Amino acid sequence: MSPSPFASDPSAIAGAITPLITPFTDEGALDLPSIASLIEWQLARGTHGISVGGSTGEPTSQTVAERIEVMRAAAEAIAGRVPFLPGTGSALMSETLELTAEARRLGAAAVLVVTPYYSRAQQEGLYYWYSSVAAEFPDLPIIVYNVPIRSAVELAPATVARLRRAHENIVGIKDTTKDFEHVSYVLDACGQDFIALSGIELLCYPMLVLGGRGHLSCVGNFAPEPVAELYQAHIAGDHERARRLHYDLHPLVDAAFAETNPVPVKWVMHELGILPSAHARIPLAPLSSAAQERVRGLLATSPHVTIDAPADR
């Protein structure tokens, strides 16, 4: 695999970065060939970057070896065409370091390191956690991943600022909280050059207005064009179009979260014929019949995606 021109280059991180689902077969095995086809489909539709191993990718349902397989397949398919931002965090430091080392070897532009889940660490513990990762990989850009709905703890803006001052390679945050004040305090404390990426669908546009660099939207898995176009409209100064796209995305967001992410996303992708199987690993269950009808109804109101008639597969 050729060296990535974006390796360890956070300046390249901007725009609509799709947090790719992890494809499985109907039997639940990794479907690695589909990763390549999904990435080709994404890049042909204007996606500005690819991430794997985030919440949408079901990392807690995979072994470390499987997560590494997914990273390798993605990096090979991307082939240096756009920045690669793998999620390498885990509840265990040893796993986080193993995954991060592989991401560096694969030429990641930066890694997303989630706050360790379940332990409900104090802010001091989170500071030491991220400091340990940053010290282990001083030349690799690290983006802290704040997702309290999944990890049961919030990374306070003051802690992010403290980490920013202590480690040059802690360069940004993926903020997945509906508390919109959080990212404002982070950017105020860390500076406008700190990379802020939205992980909340309907805060993608507002975060750009505050000085955010881009977004990771699970909707981008099945509707990459409007998600990417929103960013392009913003940087072009066409705020009327950006606002229109923001509101266009409402039914797509509601569809994506009709049940637990990524179950509805995978179902939509399967219905559209771009994903061979909608399988999500247990403890996630298939999309319920009631949710399927709700998703169909929501997408019927969208100018960007419709699945009124089953796709030929």
PDB file of C-alpha atoms in Angstrom:
ATOM      1  CA  MET A   1       0.000   0.000   0.000  1.00  0.00           C
ATOM      2  CA  SER A   2       1.418   3.401  -1.033  1.00  0.00           C
ATOM      3  CA  PRO A   3       2.050   5.980   1.690  1.00  0.00           C
ATOM      4  CA  SER A   4      -0.905   8.303   2.190  1.00  0.00           C
ATOM      5  CA  PRO A   5      -0.300  11.967   1.337  1.00  0.00           C
ATOM      6  CA  PHE A   6      -2.586  12.766   4.294  1.00  0.00           C
ATOM      7  CA  ALA A   7      -0.669  10.702   6.864  1.00  0.00           C
ATOM      8  CA  SER A   8      -0.420  12.595  10.152  1.00  0.00           C
ATOM      9  CA  ASP A   9      -1.679  15.759   8.441  1.00  0.00           C
ATOM     10  CA  PRO A  10      -4.561  17.321  10.379  1.00  0.00           C
ATOM     11  CA  SER A  11      -4.613  20.335   8.055  1.00  0.00           C
ATOM     12  CA  ALA A  12      -6.337  18.119   5.491  1.00  0.00           C
ATOM     13  CA  ILE A  13      -9.226  17.233   7.809  1.00  0.00           C
ATOM     14  CA  ALA A  14     -12.330  19.161   6.770  1.00  0.00           C
ATOM     15  CA  GLY A  15     -15.774  18.673   5.336  1.00  0.00           C
ATOM     16  CA  ALA A  16     -18.135  15.725   5.320  1.00  0.00           C
ATOM     17  CA  ILE A  17     -16.351  12.680   6.730  1.00  0.00           C
ATOM     18  CA  THR A  18     -18.525   9.580   6.545  1.00  0.00           C
ATOM     19  CA  PRO A  19     -18.422   7.399   9.688  1.00  0.00           C
ATOM     20  CA  LEU A  20     -18.741   4.190   7.719  1.00  0.00           C
ATOM     21  CA  ILE A  21     -20.921   1.333   8.867  1.00  0.00           C
ATOM     22  CA  THR A  22     -19.202  -2.042   9.232  1.00  0.00           C
ATOM     23  CA  PRO A  23     -20.730  -4.465   6.730  1.00  0.00           C
ATOM     24  CA  PHE A  24     -21.492  -7.980   7.893  1.00  0.00           C
ATOM     25  CA  THR A  25     -22.882 -11.009   6.102  1.00  0.00           C
ATOM     26  CA  ASP A  26     -26.322 -12.309   7.016  1.00  0.00           C
ATOM     27  CA  GLU A  27     -24.504 -14.776   9.275  1.00  0.00           C
ATOM     28  CA  GLY A  28     -22.670 -11.974  11.102  1.00  0.00           C
ATOM     29  CA  ALA A  29     -19.168 -12.373   9.661  1.00  0.00           C
ATOM     30  CA  LEU A  30     -17.155  -9.364   8.502  1.00  0.00           C
ATOM     31  CA  ASP A  31     -17.881  -8.530   4.868  1.00  0.00           C
ATOM     32  CA  LEU A  32     -14.540  -6.981   3.967  1.00  0.00           C
ATOM     33  CA  PRO A  33     -15.093  -6.803   0.174  1.00  0.00           C
ATOM     34  CA  SER A  34     -18.106  -4.557   0.732  1.00  0.00           C
ATOM     35  CA  ILE A  35     -15.917  -2.006   2.513  1.00  0.00           C
ATOM     36  CA  ALA A  36     -14.115  -1.280  -0.752  1.00  0.00           C
ATOM     37  CA  SER A  37     -17.341  -0.942  -2.763  1.00  0.00           C
ATOM     38  CA  LEU A  38     -18.915   1.318  -0.129  1.00  0.00           C
ATOM     39  CA  ILE A  39     -15.865   3.592  -0.097  1.00  0.00           C
ATOM     40  CA  GLU A  40     -15.873   3.836  -3.897  1.00  0.00           C
ATOM     41  CA  TRP A  41     -19.570   4.739  -3.749  1.00  0.00           C
ATOM     42  CA  GLN A  42     -18.849   7.384  -1.106  1.00  0.00           C
ATOM     43  CA  LEU A  43     -15.947   9.034  -2.891  1.00  0.00           C
ATOM     44  CA  ALA A  44     -17.859   9.144  -6.182  1.00  0.00           C
ATOM     45  CA  ARG A  45     -20.505  11.217  -4.378  1.00  0.00           C
ATOM     46  CA  GLY A  46     -18.252  13.869  -2.932  1.00  0.00           C
ATOM     47  CA  THR A  47     -17.403  12.595   0.538  1.00  0.00           C
ATOM     48  CA  HIS A  48     -14.369  14.448   1.911  1.00  0.00           C
ATOM     49  CA  GLY A  49     -13.020  11.769   4.256  1.00  0.00           C
ATOM     50  CA  ILE A  50     -13.674   8.319   5.686  1.00  0.00           C
ATOM     51  CA  SER A  51     -13.791   7.117   9.271  1.00  0.00           C
ATOM     52  CA  VAL A  52     -14.253   3.585  10.570  1.00  0.00           C
ATOM     53  CA  GLY A  53     -14.539   2.259  14.089  1.00  0.00           C
ATOM     54  CA  GLY A  54     -16.849   4.950  15.459  1.00  0.00           C
ATOM     55  CA  SER A  55     -20.229   4.283  17.045  1.00  0.00           C
ATOM     56  CA  THR A  56     -21.873   3.771  13.635  1.00  0.00           C
ATOM     57  CA  GLY A  57     -19.296   1.058  12.926  1.00  0.00           C
ATOM     58  CA  GLU A  58     -20.289  -1.143  15.917  1.00  0.00           C
ATOM     59  CA  PRO A  59     -16.755  -1.355  17.377  1.00  0.00           C
ATOM     60  CA  THR A  60     -17.880  -2.824  20.692  1.00  0.00           C
ATOM     61  CA  SER A  61     -19.276  -5.819  18.794  1.00  0.00           C
ATOM     62  CA  GLN A  62     -15.903  -6.602  17.233  1.00  0.00           C
ATOM     63  CA  THR A  63     -12.634  -8.049  18.450  1.00  0.00           C
ATOM     64  CA  VAL A  64      -9.481  -5.965  18.197  1.00  0.00           C
ATOM     65  CA  ALA A  65      -8.339  -8.237  15.360  1.00  0.00           C
ATOM     66  CA  GLU A  66     -11.577  -7.566  13.467  1.00  0.00           C
ATOM     67  CA  ARG A  67     -11.297  -3.816  13.986  1.00  0.00           C
ATOM     68  CA  ILE A  68      -7.777  -3.945  12.559  1.00  0.00           C
ATOM     69  CA  GLU A  69      -9.042  -5.916   9.552  1.00  0.00           C
ATOM     70  CA  VAL A  70     -11.646  -3.228   8.926  1.00  0.00           C
ATOM     71  CA  MET A  71      -9.038  -0.455   9.201  1.00  0.00           C
ATOM     72  CA  ARG A  72      -6.742  -2.239   6.765  1.00  0.00           C
ATOM     73  CA  ALA A  73      -9.522  -2.828   4.239  1.00  0.00           C
ATOM     74  CA  ALA A  74     -10.602   0.805   4.463  1.00  0.00           C
ATOM     75  CA  ALA A  75      -7.075   2.219   4.154  1.00  0.00           C
ATOM     76  CA  GLU A  76      -6.414   0.023   1.112  1.00  0.00           C
ATOM     77  CA  ALA A  77      -9.657   1.125  -0.551  1.00  0.00           C
ATOM     78  CA  ILE A  78      -9.098   4.819   0.204  1.00  0.00           C
ATOM     79  CA  ALA A  79      -5.574   4.575  -1.243  1.00  0.00           C
ATOM     80  CA  GLY A  80      -4.629   8.060  -0.076  1.00  0.00           C
ATOM     81  CA  ARG A  81      -7.405   9.842  -1.992  1.00  0.00           C
ATOM     82  CA  VAL A  82      -9.000  11.455   1.089  1.00  0.00           C
ATOM     83  CA  PRO A  83      -8.052  11.715   4.759  1.00  0.00           C
ATOM     84  CA  PHE A  84      -8.584   8.563   6.818  1.00  0.00           C
ATOM     85  CA  LEU A  85      -9.763   9.024  10.425  1.00  0.00           C
ATOM     86  CA  PRO A  86     -10.128   5.651  12.137  1.00  0.00           C
ATOM     87  CA  GLY A  87     -11.622   5.340  15.573  1.00  0.00           C
ATOM     88  CA  THR A  88      -9.085   3.608  17.783  1.00  0.00           C
ATOM     89  CA  GLY A  89     -10.514   4.042  21.259  1.00  0.00           C
ATOM     90  CA  SER A  90     -11.600   1.259  23.580  1.00  0.00           C
ATOM     91  CA  ALA A  91     -12.433   0.811  27.232  1.00  0.00           C
ATOM     92  CA  LEU A  92      -8.965  -0.756  27.639  1.00  0.00           C
ATOM     93  CA  MET A  93      -5.736   1.198  27.283  1.00  0.00           C
ATOM     94  CA  SER A  94      -3.869  -1.793  25.829  1.00  0.00           C
ATOM     95  CA  GLU A  95      -6.464  -2.168  23.051  1.00  0.00           C
ATOM     96  CA  THR A  96      -6.469   1.573  22.379  1.00  0.00           C
ATOM     97  CA  LEU A  97      -2.692   1.593  21.974  1.00  0.00           C
ATOM     98  CA  GLU A  98      -2.738  -1.486  19.707  1.00  0.00           C
ATOM     99  CA  LEU A  99      -5.411  -0.013  17.455  1.00  0.00           C
ATOM    100  CA  THR A 100      -3.754   3.407  17.378  1.00  0.00           C
ATOM    101  CA  ALA A 101      -0.404   1.920  16.424  1.00  0.00           C
ATOM    102  CA  GLU A 102      -2.024   0.152  13.476  1.00  0.00           C
ATOM    103  CA  ALA A 103      -3.813   3.337  12.407  1.00  0.00           C
ATOM    104  CA  ARG A 104      -0.489   5.177  12.369  1.00  0.00           C
ATOM    105  CA  ARG A 105       1.065   2.396  10.275  1.00  0.00           C
ATOM    106  CA  LEU A 106      -1.835   2.655   7.819  1.00  0.00           C
ATOM    107  CA  GLY A 107      -1.302   6.373   7.255  1.00  0.00           C
ATOM    108  CA  ALA A 108      -4.195   7.870   9.197  1.00  0.00           C
ATOM    109  CA  ALA A 109      -4.500  11.646   8.996  1.00  0.00           C
ATOM    110  CA  ALA A 110      -5.550  11.509  12.657  1.00  0.00           C
ATOM    111  CA  VAL A 111      -7.175   9.058  15.038  1.00  0.00           C
ATOM    112  CA  LEU A 112     -10.458   9.441  16.898  1.00  0.00           C
ATOM    113  CA  VAL A 113     -10.073   8.271  20.489  1.00  0.00           C
ATOM    114  CA  VAL A 114     -13.351   7.875  22.336  1.00  0.00           C
ATOM    115  CA  THR A 115     -13.655   8.580  26.033  1.00  0.00           C
ATOM    116  CA  PRO A 116     -13.401   5.170  27.751  1.00  0.00           C
ATOM    117  CA  TYR A 117     -16.898   3.873  28.242  1.00  0.00           C
ATOM    118  CA  TYR A 118     -18.590   2.246  31.256  1.00  0.00           C
ATOM    119  CA  SER A 119     -15.947   3.240  33.831  1.00  0.00           C
ATOM    120  CA  ARG A 120     -17.391   6.772  34.261  1.00  0.00           C
ATOM    121  CA  ALA A 121     -13.923   8.205  34.797  1.00  0.00           C
ATOM    122  CA  GLN A 122     -13.392  11.517  36.588  1.00  0.00           C
ATOM    123  CA  GLN A 123     -11.984  14.448  34.593  1.00  0.00           C
ATOM    124  CA  GLU A 124      -8.547  13.802  36.089  1.00  0.00           C
ATOM    125  CA  GLY A 125      -8.751  10.197  34.936  1.00  0.00           C
ATOM    126  CA  LEU A 126      -9.747  11.293  31.431  1.00  0.00           C
ATOM    127  CA  TYR A 127      -6.839  13.718  31.376  1.00  0.00           C
ATOM    128  CA  TYR A 128      -4.377  10.963  32.231  1.00  0.00           C
ATOM    129  CA  TRP A 129      -6.033   8.592  29.741  1.00  0.00           C
ATOM    130  CA  TYR A 130      -5.628  10.947  26.791  1.00  0.00           C
ATOM    131  CA  SER A 131      -2.212  12.082  27.968  1.00  0.00           C
ATOM    132  CA  SER A 132      -1.019   8.470  27.953  1.00  0.00           C
ATOM    133  CA  VAL A 133      -2.176   7.964  24.352  1.00  0.00           C
ATOM    134  CA  ALA A 134      -0.733  11.284  23.209  1.00  0.00           C
ATOM    135  CA  ALA A 135       2.639  10.573  24.840  1.00  0.00           C
ATOM    136  CA  GLU A 136       2.812   7.131  23.219  1.00  0.00           C
ATOM    137  CA  PHE A 137       2.270   8.586  19.728  1.00  0.00           C
ATOM    138  CA  PRO A 138       3.725  12.115  19.811  1.00  0.00           C
ATOM    139  CA  ASP A 139       3.814  12.460  16.009  1.00  0.00           C
ATOM    140  CA  LEU A 140       0.264  11.242  15.399  1.00  0.00           C
ATOM    141  CA  PRO A 141      -2.593  13.783  15.501  1.00  0.00           C
ATOM    142  CA  ILE A 142      -5.270  12.802  18.007  1.00  0.00           C
ATOM    143  CA  ILE A 143      -8.875  13.944  17.964  1.00  0.00           C
ATOM    144  CA  VAL A 144     -10.673  13.352  21.244  1.00  0.00           C
ATOM    145  CA  TYR A 145     -14.133  11.879  20.824  1.00  0.00           C
ATOM    146  CA  ASN A 146     -16.732  13.188  23.252  1.00  0.00           C
ATOM    147  CA  VAL A 147     -19.898  11.053  23.124  1.00  0.00           C
ATOM    148  CA  PRO A 148     -21.528  11.030  26.557  1.00  0.00           C
ATOM    149  CA  ILE A 149     -24.643   9.163  25.404  1.00  0.00           C
ATOM    150  CA  ARG A 150     -22.397   6.158  24.683  1.00  0.00           C
ATOM    151  CA  SER A 151     -19.603   6.551  27.230  1.00  0.00           C
ATOM    152  CA  ALA A 152     -21.663   7.811  30.213  1.00  0.00           C
ATOM    153  CA  VAL A 153     -19.177  10.614  30.862  1.00  0.00           C
ATOM    154  CA  GLU A 154     -18.574  14.015  29.277  1.00  0.00           C
ATOM    155  CA  LEU A 155     -15.131  15.374  28.521  1.00  0.00           C
ATOM    156  CA  ALA A 156     -15.333  18.855  30.025  1.00  0.00           C
ATOM    157  CA  PRO A 157     -14.150  21.838  27.929  1.00  0.00           C
ATOM    158  CA  ALA A 158     -11.599  22.690  30.634  1.00  0.00           C
ATOM    159  CA  THR A 159     -10.137  19.173  30.347  1.00  0.00           C
ATOM    160  CA  VAL A 160      -9.953  19.458  26.560  1.00  0.00           C
ATOM    161  CA  ALA A 161      -8.141  22.781  26.916  1.00  0.00           C
ATOM    162  CA  ARG A 162      -5.747  21.294  29.447  1.00  0.00           C
ATOM    163  CA  LEU A 163      -4.948  18.443  27.062  1.00  0.00           C
ATOM    164  CA  ARG A 164      -4.501  20.884  24.194  1.00  0.00           C
ATOM    165  CA  ARG A 165      -1.931  22.867  26.197  1.00  0.00           C
ATOM    166  CA  ALA A 166      -0.050  19.756  27.307  1.00  0.00           C
ATOM    167  CA  HIS A 167       0.132  17.888  23.983  1.00  0.00           C
ATOM    168  CA  GLU A 168       0.744  19.427  20.558  1.00  0.00           C
ATOM    169  CA  ASN A 169      -0.654  16.328  18.883  1.00  0.00           C
ATOM    170  CA  ILE A 170      -4.090  16.665  20.494  1.00  0.00           C
ATOM    171  CA  VAL A 171      -5.505  18.695  17.641  1.00  0.00           C
ATOM    172  CA  GLY A 172      -9.276  18.467  17.795  1.00  0.00           C
ATOM    173  CA  ILE A 173     -12.539  17.098  19.086  1.00  0.00           C
ATOM    174  CA  LYS A 174     -15.417  15.150  17.629  1.00  0.00           C
ATOM    175  CA  ASP A 175     -18.261  16.537  19.710  1.00  0.00           C
ATOM    176  CA  THR A 176     -21.283  14.265  19.863  1.00  0.00           C
ATOM    177  CA  THR A 177     -23.440  16.036  22.391  1.00  0.00           C
ATOM    178  CA  LYS A 178     -26.640  18.012  21.941  1.00  0.00           C
ATOM    179  CA  ASP A 179     -25.327  20.506  24.487  1.00  0.00           C
ATOM    180  CA  PHE A 180     -24.350  23.051  21.858  1.00  0.00           C
ATOM    181  CA  GLU A 181     -22.657  25.240  24.445  1.00  0.00           C
ATOM    182  CA  HIS A 182     -20.015  22.519  24.873  1.00  0.00           C
ATOM    183  CA  VAL A 183     -18.264  23.047  21.539  1.00  0.00           C
ATOM    184  CA  SER A 184     -18.488  26.821  21.919  1.00  0.00           C
ATOM    185  CA  TYR A 185     -16.614  26.634  25.217  1.00  0.00           C
ATOM    186  CA  VAL A 186     -14.114  24.171  23.703  1.00  0.00           C
ATOM    187  CA  LEU A 187     -13.313  26.451  20.766  1.00  0.00           C
ATOM    188  CA  ASP A 188     -13.112  29.481  23.019  1.00  0.00           C
ATOM    189  CA  ALA A 189     -10.654  27.705  25.323  1.00  0.00           C
ATOM    190  CA  CYS A 190      -8.632  25.884  22.670  1.00  0.00           C
ATOM    191  CA  GLY A 191      -8.555  28.431  19.862  1.00  0.00           C
ATOM    192  CA  GLN A 192     -10.142  28.630  16.429  1.00  0.00           C
ATOM    193  CA  ASP A 193      -7.409  26.466  14.925  1.00  0.00           C
ATOM    194  CA  PHE A 194      -8.582  23.529  17.068  1.00  0.00           C
ATOM    195  CA  ILE A 195     -10.413  21.061  14.823  1.00  0.00           C
ATOM    196  CA  ALA A 196     -14.063  20.758  15.834  1.00  0.00           C
ATOM    197  CA  LEU A 197     -16.095  18.050  14.104  1.00  0.00           C
ATOM    198  CA  SER A 198     -19.803  17.602  14.736  1.00  0.00           C
ATOM    199  CA  GLY A 199     -21.086  14.135  15.539  1.00  0.00           C
ATOM    200  CA  ILE A 200     -24.677  15.339  15.974  1.00  0.00           C
ATOM    201  CA  GLU A 201     -26.551  15.390  12.682  1.00  0.00           C
ATOM    202  CA  LEU A 202     -28.582  18.565  13.100  1.00  0.00           C
ATOM    203  CA  LEU A 203     -25.676  20.472  14.601  1.00  0.00           C
ATOM    204  CA  CYS A 204     -23.465  19.987  11.535  1.00  0.00           C
ATOM    205  CA  TYR A 205     -24.346  23.359  10.002  1.00  0.00           C
ATOM    206  CA  PRO A 206     -24.494  25.352  13.271  1.00  0.00           C
ATOM    207  CA  MET A 207     -21.058  24.038  14.243  1.00  0.00           C
ATOM    208  CA  LEU A 208     -19.603  25.186  10.925  1.00  0.00           C
ATOM    209  CA  VAL A 209     -20.935  28.670  11.636  1.00  0.00           C
ATOM    210  CA  LEU A 210     -19.156  28.672  15.019  1.00  0.00           C
ATOM    211  CA  GLY A 211     -15.860  27.735  13.386  1.00  0.00           C
ATOM    212  CA  GLY A 212     -16.122  23.965  13.129  1.00  0.00           C
ATOM    213  CA  ARG A 213     -14.086  22.166  10.501  1.00  0.00           C
ATOM    214  CA  GLY A 214     -16.658  19.604   9.385  1.00  0.00           C
ATOM    215  CA  HIS A 215     -18.889  16.755  10.462  1.00  0.00           C
ATOM    216  CA  LEU A 216     -19.230  13.017  10.796  1.00  0.00           C
ATOM    217  CA  SER A 217     -22.842  12.289   9.915  1.00  0.00           C
ATOM    218  CA  CYS A 218     -24.197   8.740   9.916  1.00  0.00           C
ATOM    219  CA  VAL A 219     -26.749   9.950   7.335  1.00  0.00           C
ATOM    220  CA  GLY A 220     -23.774  10.279   4.987  1.00  0.00           C
ATOM    221  CA  ASN A 221     -23.743   6.492   4.723  1.00  0.00           C
ATOM    222  CA  PHE A 222     -26.861   6.531   2.544  1.00  0.00           C
ATOM    223  CA  ALA A 223     -27.102  10.214   1.518  1.00  0.00           C
ATOM    224  CA  PRO A 224     -23.529  11.467   1.092  1.00  0.00           C
ATOM    225  CA  GLU A 225     -24.338  14.140  -1.508  1.00  0.00           C
ATOM    226  CA  PRO A 226     -26.462  16.527   0.596  1.00  0.00           C
ATOM    227  CA  VAL A 227     -24.188  16.058   3.616  1.00  0.00           C
ATOM    228  CA  ALA A 228     -21.138  17.005   1.539  1.00  0.00           C
ATOM    229  CA  GLU A 229     -22.997  19.754  -0.308  1.00  0.00           C
ATOM    230  CA  LEU A 230     -23.943  21.405   2.978  1.00  0.00           C
ATOM    231  CA  TYR A 231     -20.259  21.858   3.780  1.00  0.00           C
ATOM    232  CA  GLN A 232     -19.469  23.051   0.256  1.00  0.00           C
ATOM    233  CA  ALA A 233     -22.277  25.612   0.398  1.00  0.00           C
ATOM    234  CA  HIS A 234     -20.993  26.910   3.722  1.00  0.00           C
ATOM    235  CA  ILE A 235     -17.413  27.417   2.583  1.00  0.00           C
ATOM    236  CA  ALA A 236     -18.680  29.053  -0.612  1.00  0.00           C
ATOM    237  CA  GLY A 237     -20.621  31.532   1.505  1.00  0.00           C
ATOM    238  CA  ASP A 238     -23.976  30.327   0.138  1.00  0.00           C
ATOM    239  CA  HIS A 239     -25.715  30.264   3.485  1.00  0.00           C
ATOM    240  CA  GLU A 240     -29.201  30.204   1.982  1.00  0.00           C
ATOM    241  CA  ARG A 241     -28.389  26.904   0.298  1.00  0.00           C
ATOM    242  CA  ALA A 242     -26.625  25.578   3.397  1.00  0.00           C
ATOM    243  CA  ARG A 243     -29.695  26.330   5.511  1.00  0.00           C
ATOM    244  CA  ARG A 244     -31.959  24.696   2.947  1.00  0.00           C
ATOM    245  CA  LEU A 245     -29.824  21.553   2.990  1.00  0.00           C
ATOM    246  CA  HIS A 246     -29.815  21.615   6.798  1.00  0.00           C
ATOM    247  CA  TYR A 247     -33.606  21.445   6.810  1.00  0.00           C
ATOM    248  CA  ASP A 248     -33.681  18.951   3.931  1.00  0.00           C
ATOM    249  CA  LEU A 249     -31.701  16.600   6.167  1.00  0.00           C
ATOM    250  CA  HIS A 250     -34.323  16.582   8.948  1.00  0.00           C
ATOM    251  CA  PRO A 251     -36.338  13.583   7.678  1.00  0.00           C
ATOM    252  CA  LEU A 252     -33.144  11.681   6.871  1.00  0.00           C
ATOM    253  CA  VAL A 253     -31.881  12.224  10.412  1.00  0.00           C
ATOM    254  CA  ASP A 254     -35.209  11.146  11.907  1.00  0.00           C
ATOM    255  CA  ALA A 255     -35.068   8.025   9.727  1.00  0.00           C
ATOM    256  CA  ALA A 256     -31.487   7.239  10.735  1.00  0.00           C
ATOM    257  CA  PHE A 257     -32.463   7.333  14.412  1.00  0.00           C
ATOM    258  CA  ALA A 258     -35.837   5.610  14.194  1.00  0.00           C
ATOM    259  CA  GLU A 259     -34.142   2.945  16.309  1.00  0.00           C
ATOM    260  CA  THR A 260     -30.614   2.553  17.636  1.00  0.00           C
ATOM    261  CA  ASN A 261     -27.877   3.622  15.203  1.00  0.00           C
ATOM    262  CA  PRO A 262     -26.756   1.977  12.907  1.00  0.00           C
ATOM    263  CA  VAL A 263     -29.727  -0.403  12.583  1.00  0.00           C
ATOM    264  CA  PRO A 264     -31.935   1.964  10.520  1.00  0.00           C
ATOM    265  CA  VAL A 265     -28.962   3.176   8.455  1.00  0.00           C
ATOM    266  CA  LYS A 266     -28.038  -0.361   7.475  1.00  0.00           C
ATOM    267  CA  TRP A 267     -31.655  -1.180   6.641  1.00  0.00           C
ATOM    268  CA  VAL A 268     -31.919   1.855   4.346  1.00  0.00           C
ATOM    269  CA  MET A 269     -28.630   1.013   2.645  1.00  0.00           C
ATOM    270  CA  HIS A 270     -29.822  -2.539   2.078  1.00  0.00           C
ATOM    271  CA  GLU A 271     -33.134  -1.316   0.653  1.00  0.00           C
ATOM    272  CA  LEU A 272     -31.236   1.008  -1.691  1.00  0.00           C
ATOM    273  CA  GLY A 273     -29.153  -1.913  -2.906  1.00  0.00           C
ATOM    274  CA  ILE A 274     -25.807  -0.519  -1.782  1.00  0.00           C
ATOM    275  CA  LEU A 275     -25.318  -2.950   1.109  1.00  0.00           C
ATOM    276  CA  PRO A 276     -25.702  -6.720   0.649  1.00  0.00           C
ATOM    277  CA  SER A 277     -26.944  -7.324   4.196  1.00  0.00           C
ATOM    278  CA  ALA A 278     -28.571  -5.130   6.842  1.00  0.00           C
ATOM    279  CA  HIS A 279     -27.173  -7.341   9.603  1.00  0.00           C
ATOM    280  CA  ALA A 280     -26.137  -5.626  12.828  1.00  0.00           C
ATOM    281  CA  ARG A 281     -24.492  -7.761  15.468  1.00  0.00           C
ATOM    282  CA  ILE A 282     -26.227  -8.586  18.716  1.00  0.00           C
ATOM    283  CA  PRO A 283     -27.207  -7.084  21.090  1.00  0.00           C
ATOM    284  CA  LEU A 284     -28.699  -4.965  18.282  1.00  0.00           C
ATOM    285  CA  ALA A 285     -31.835  -6.409  16.725  1.00  0.00           C
ATOM    286  CA  PRO A 286     -33.142  -6.038  13.155  1.00  0.00           C
ATOM    287  CA  LEU A 287     -35.233  -2.956  12.411  1.00  0.00           C
ATOM    288  CA  SER A 288     -38.797  -3.526  13.595  1.00  0.00           C
ATOM    289  CA  SER A 289     -41.705  -3.560  11.156  1.00  0.00           C
ATOM    290  CA  ALA A 290     -43.140  -0.407  12.730  1.00  0.00           C
ATOM    291  CA  ALA A 291     -39.817   1.403  12.348  1.00  0.00           C
ATOM    292  CA  GLN A 292     -39.514   0.239   8.736  1.00  0.00           C
ATOM    293  CA  GLU A 293     -42.825   1.872   7.905  1.00  0.00           C
ATOM    294  CA  ARG A 294     -41.821   5.042   9.735  1.00  0.00           C
ATOM    295  CA  VAL A 295     -38.522   5.194   7.859  1.00  0.00           C
ATOM    296  CA  ARG A 296     -40.256   4.702   4.508  1.00  0.00           C
ATOM    297  CA  GLY A 297     -42.650   7.506   5.332  1.00  0.00           C
ATOM    298  CA  LEU A 298     -39.891   9.871   6.398  1.00  0.00           C
ATOM    299  CA  LEU A 299     -37.787   9.223   3.329  1.00  0.00           C
ATOM    300  CA  ALA A 300     -40.814   9.726   1.104  1.00  0.00           C
ATOM    301  CA  THR A 301     -40.719  13.388   2.182  1.00  0.00           C
ATOM    302  CA  SER A 302     -37.039  13.795   1.279  1.00  0.00           C
ATOM    303  CA  PRO A 303     -35.860  15.271  -2.031  1.00  0.00           C
ATOM    304  CA  HIS A 304     -32.643  13.257  -1.715  1.00  0.00           C
ATOM    305  CA  VAL A 305     -33.523   9.650  -0.824  1.00  0.00           C
ATOM    306  CA  THR A 306     -36.594   7.493  -1.321  1.00  0.00           C
ATOM    307  CA  ILE A 307     -37.228   3.789  -0.851  1.00  0.00           C
ATOM    308  CA  ASP A 308     -40.948   3.704  -1.662  1.00  0.00           C
ATOM    309  CA  ALA A 309     -40.368   0.698  -3.917  1.00  0.00           C
ATOM    310  CA  PRO A 310     -37.942  -2.096  -2.958  1.00  0.00           C
ATOM    311  CA  ALA A 311     -34.715  -1.880  -4.934  1.00  0.00           C
ATOM    312  CA  ASP A 312     -33.689  -4.725  -7.222  1.00  0.00           C
ATOM    313  CA  ARG A 313     -30.955  -6.687  -5.536  1.00  0.00           C
TER     314      ARG A 313
END
